[in-house]
Every structure is written in C-alpha cells, then in structure tokens.
PDB file of C-alpha atoms in Angstrom:
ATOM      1  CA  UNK A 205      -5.304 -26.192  38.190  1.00 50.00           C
ATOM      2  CA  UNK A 206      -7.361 -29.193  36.847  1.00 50.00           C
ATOM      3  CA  UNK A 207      -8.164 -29.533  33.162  1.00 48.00           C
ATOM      4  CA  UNK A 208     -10.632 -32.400  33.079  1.00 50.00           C
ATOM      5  CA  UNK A 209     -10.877 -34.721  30.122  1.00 55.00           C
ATOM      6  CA  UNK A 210     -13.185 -35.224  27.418  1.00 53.00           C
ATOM      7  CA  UNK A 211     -15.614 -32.593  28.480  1.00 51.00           C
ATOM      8  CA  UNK A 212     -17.316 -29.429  26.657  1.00 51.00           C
ATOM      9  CA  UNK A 213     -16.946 -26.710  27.403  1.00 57.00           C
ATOM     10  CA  UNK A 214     -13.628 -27.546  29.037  1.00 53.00           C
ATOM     11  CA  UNK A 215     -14.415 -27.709  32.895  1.00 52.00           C
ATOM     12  CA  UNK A 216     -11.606 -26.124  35.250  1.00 47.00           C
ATOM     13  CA  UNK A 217     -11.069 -26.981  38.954  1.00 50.00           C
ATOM     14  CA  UNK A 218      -9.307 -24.643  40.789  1.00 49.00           C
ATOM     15  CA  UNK A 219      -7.696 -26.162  44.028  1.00 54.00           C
ATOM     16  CA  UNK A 220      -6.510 -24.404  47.183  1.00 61.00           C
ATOM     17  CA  UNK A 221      -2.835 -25.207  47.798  1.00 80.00           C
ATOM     18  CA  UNK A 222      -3.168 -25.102  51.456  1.00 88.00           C
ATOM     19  CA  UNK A 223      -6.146 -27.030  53.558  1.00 88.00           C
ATOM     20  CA  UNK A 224      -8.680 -24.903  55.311  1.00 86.00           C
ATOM     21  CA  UNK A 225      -6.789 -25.775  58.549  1.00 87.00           C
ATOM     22  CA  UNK A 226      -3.586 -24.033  57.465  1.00 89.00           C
ATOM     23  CA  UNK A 227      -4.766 -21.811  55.041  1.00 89.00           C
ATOM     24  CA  UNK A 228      -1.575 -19.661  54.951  1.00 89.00           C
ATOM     25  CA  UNK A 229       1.039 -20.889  52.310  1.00 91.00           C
ATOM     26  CA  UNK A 230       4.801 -19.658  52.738  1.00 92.00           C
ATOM     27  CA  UNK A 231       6.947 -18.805  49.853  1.00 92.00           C
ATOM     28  CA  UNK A 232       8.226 -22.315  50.223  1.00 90.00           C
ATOM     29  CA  UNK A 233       5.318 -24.376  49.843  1.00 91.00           C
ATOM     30  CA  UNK A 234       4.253 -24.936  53.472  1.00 93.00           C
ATOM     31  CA  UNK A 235       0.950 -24.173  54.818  1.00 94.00           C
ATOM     32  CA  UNK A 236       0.731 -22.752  58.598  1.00 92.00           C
ATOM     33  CA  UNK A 237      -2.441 -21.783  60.372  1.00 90.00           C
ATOM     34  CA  UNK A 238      -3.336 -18.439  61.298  1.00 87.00           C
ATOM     35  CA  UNK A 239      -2.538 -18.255  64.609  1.00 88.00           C
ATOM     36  CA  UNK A 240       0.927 -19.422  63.764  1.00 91.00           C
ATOM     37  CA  UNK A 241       1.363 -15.909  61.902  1.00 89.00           C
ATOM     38  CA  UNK A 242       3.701 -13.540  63.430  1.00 88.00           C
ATOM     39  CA  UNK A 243       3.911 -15.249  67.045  1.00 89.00           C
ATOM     40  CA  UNK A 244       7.839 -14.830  67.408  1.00 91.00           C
ATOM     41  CA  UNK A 245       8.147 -19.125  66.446  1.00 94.00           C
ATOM     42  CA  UNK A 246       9.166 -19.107  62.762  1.00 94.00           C
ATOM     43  CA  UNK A 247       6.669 -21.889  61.135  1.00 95.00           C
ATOM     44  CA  UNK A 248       7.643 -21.580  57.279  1.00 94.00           C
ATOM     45  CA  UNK A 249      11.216 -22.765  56.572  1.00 95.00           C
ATOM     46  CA  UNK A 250      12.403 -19.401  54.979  1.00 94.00           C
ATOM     47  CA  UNK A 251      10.843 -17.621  58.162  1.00 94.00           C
ATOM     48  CA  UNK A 252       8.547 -15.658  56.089  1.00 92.00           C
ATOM     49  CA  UNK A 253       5.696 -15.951  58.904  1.00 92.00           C
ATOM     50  CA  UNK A 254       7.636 -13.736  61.079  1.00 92.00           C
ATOM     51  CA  UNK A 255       8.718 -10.946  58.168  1.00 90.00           C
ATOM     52  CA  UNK A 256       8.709  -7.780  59.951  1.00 87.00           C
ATOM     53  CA  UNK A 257       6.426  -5.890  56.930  1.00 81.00           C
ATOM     54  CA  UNK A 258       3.410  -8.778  56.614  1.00 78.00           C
ATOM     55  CA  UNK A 259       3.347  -8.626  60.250  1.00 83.00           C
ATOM     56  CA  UNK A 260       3.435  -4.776  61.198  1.00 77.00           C
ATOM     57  CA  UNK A 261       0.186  -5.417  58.373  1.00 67.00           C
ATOM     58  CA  UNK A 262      -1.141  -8.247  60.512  1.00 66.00           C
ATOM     59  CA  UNK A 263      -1.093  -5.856  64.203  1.00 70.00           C
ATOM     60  CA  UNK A 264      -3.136  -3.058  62.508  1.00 76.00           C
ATOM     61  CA  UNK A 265      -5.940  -1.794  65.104  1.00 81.00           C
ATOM     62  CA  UNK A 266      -9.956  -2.894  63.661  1.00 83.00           C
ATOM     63  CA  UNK A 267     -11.925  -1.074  61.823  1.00 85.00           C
ATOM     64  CA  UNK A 268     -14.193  -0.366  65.435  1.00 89.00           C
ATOM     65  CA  UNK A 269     -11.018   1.300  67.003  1.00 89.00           C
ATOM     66  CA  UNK A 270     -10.287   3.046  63.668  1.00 86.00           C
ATOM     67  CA  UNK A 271     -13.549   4.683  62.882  1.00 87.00           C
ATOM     68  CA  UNK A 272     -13.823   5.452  66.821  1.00 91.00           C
ATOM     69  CA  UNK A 273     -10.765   7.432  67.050  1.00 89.00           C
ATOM     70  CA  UNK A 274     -11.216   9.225  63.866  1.00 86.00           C
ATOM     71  CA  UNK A 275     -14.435   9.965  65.078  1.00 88.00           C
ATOM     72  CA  UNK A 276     -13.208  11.462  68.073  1.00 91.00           C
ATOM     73  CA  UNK A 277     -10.409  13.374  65.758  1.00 86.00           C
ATOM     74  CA  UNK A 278     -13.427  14.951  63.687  1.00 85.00           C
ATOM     75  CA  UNK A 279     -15.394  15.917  67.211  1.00 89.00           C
ATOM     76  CA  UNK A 280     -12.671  17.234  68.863  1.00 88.00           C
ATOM     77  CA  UNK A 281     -11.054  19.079  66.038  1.00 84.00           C
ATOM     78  CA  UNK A 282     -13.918  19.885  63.829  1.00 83.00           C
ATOM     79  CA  UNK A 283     -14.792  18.586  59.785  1.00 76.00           C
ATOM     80  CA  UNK A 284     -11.266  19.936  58.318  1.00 75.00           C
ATOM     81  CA  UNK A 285      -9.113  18.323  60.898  1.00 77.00           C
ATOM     82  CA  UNK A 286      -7.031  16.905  57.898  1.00 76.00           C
ATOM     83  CA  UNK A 287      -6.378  20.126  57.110  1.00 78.00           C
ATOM     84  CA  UNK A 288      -4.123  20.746  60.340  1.00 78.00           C
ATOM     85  CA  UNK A 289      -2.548  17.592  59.453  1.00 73.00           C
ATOM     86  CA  UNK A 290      -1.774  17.524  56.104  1.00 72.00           C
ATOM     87  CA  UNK A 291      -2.454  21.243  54.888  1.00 78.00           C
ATOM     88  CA  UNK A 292      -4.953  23.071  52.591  1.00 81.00           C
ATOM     89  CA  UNK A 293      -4.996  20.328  50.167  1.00 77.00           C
ATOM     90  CA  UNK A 294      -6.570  18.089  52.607  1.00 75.00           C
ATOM     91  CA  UNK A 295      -9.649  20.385  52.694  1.00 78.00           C
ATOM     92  CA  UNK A 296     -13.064  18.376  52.038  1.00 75.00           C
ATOM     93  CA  UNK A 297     -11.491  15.719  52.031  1.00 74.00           C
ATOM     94  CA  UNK A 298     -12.608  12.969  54.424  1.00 72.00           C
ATOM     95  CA  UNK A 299     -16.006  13.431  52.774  1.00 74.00           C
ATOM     96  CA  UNK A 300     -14.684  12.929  49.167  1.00 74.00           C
ATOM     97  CA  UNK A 301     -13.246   9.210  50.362  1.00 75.00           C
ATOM     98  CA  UNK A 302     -16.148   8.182  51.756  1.00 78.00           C
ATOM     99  CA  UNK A 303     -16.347   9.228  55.075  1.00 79.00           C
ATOM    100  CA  UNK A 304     -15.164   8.631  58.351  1.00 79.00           C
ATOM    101  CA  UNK A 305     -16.093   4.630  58.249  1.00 83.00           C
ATOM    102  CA  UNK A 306     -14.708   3.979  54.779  1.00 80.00           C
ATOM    103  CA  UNK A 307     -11.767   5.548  55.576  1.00 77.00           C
ATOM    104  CA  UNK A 308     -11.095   3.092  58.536  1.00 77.00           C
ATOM    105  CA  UNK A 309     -11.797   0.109  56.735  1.00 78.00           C
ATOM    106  CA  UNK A 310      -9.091   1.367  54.217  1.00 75.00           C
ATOM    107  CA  UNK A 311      -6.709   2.269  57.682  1.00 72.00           C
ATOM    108  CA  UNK A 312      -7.326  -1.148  59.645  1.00 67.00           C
TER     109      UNK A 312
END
C-alpha cells in the first residue's frame, strides 16, 4: 500500500506482493509459481505449497467433468436423485441452487 504525496483526493496504489511470474505468496513471504503448487517438492520454506488441505482443493475435477457427471446422475436417476442421497429434504432442490451447471462450478 502506497499513499502518494501531496495529492487530492489522496491517490492509493495497491501493489501485488508477488510478480505475475510467481503469483503464489507462502505464509512466509515467498512467491512460487503455479506449477510449483502441490508437486511433492516443497517450494515455500514452511512447506505450505504442499499442505495436504490447499492441495486436496487444488486436484478438484473441472467444472466440464462436474456438470457431466451430474448430468448423467440426473439422467440416470431421474430430477430428485438428491433425494436418494440425502433424503426428503433434498427434494427440489438442484433446481433451487441453480441447476445442474451452477452447482458444478460451486463443486469444482
């Protein structure tokens, strides 16, 4: 954060920690590229690239594979198939989150 002098209104300039290039910042300051995340080589000094909970969110399936097998869920199992997951609450449900796609943008 950059307050600039003698200027009105006051002017801010917020500033990426981390270059485009390694636009990742650890806990610890460092800033790793992308690809670095969670490929088994610790790249931030406290190892928080390879943290087993930011990664398991890293290896989630795209939204394409998502929507496709919730897709074939709904074919094969009708419009209630929540229902014989997750019981008579889940009735009408899918619909009333958006449908099928917006649900596996909120999955993926």
């Amino acid at each position: 954060l950059t307050y600039l002098p003698y200027q009105s209104p006051i002017t801010v300039i917020f500033s990426a920690p981390c270059p485009t290039w390694h636009p990742f910042e650890c806990p610890s300051g460092e800033c790793v590229p992308i690809k670095y995340l969670c490929d088994g080589s610790p790249d931030c000094s406290d190892e928080y690239d390879e943290n087993k909970s930011m990664c398991t969110a890293a290896t989630r399936p795209p939204v394409e594979e998502t929507s496709a097998f919730l897709k074939a869920l709904l074919t094969a199992h009708g419009k209630d198939f929540l229902v014989k997951v997750f019981g008579p609450k889940a009735k009408g449900e899918l619909a009333g989150m958006g449908g099928v796609d917006k649900v596996a943008v909120a999955l993926s």
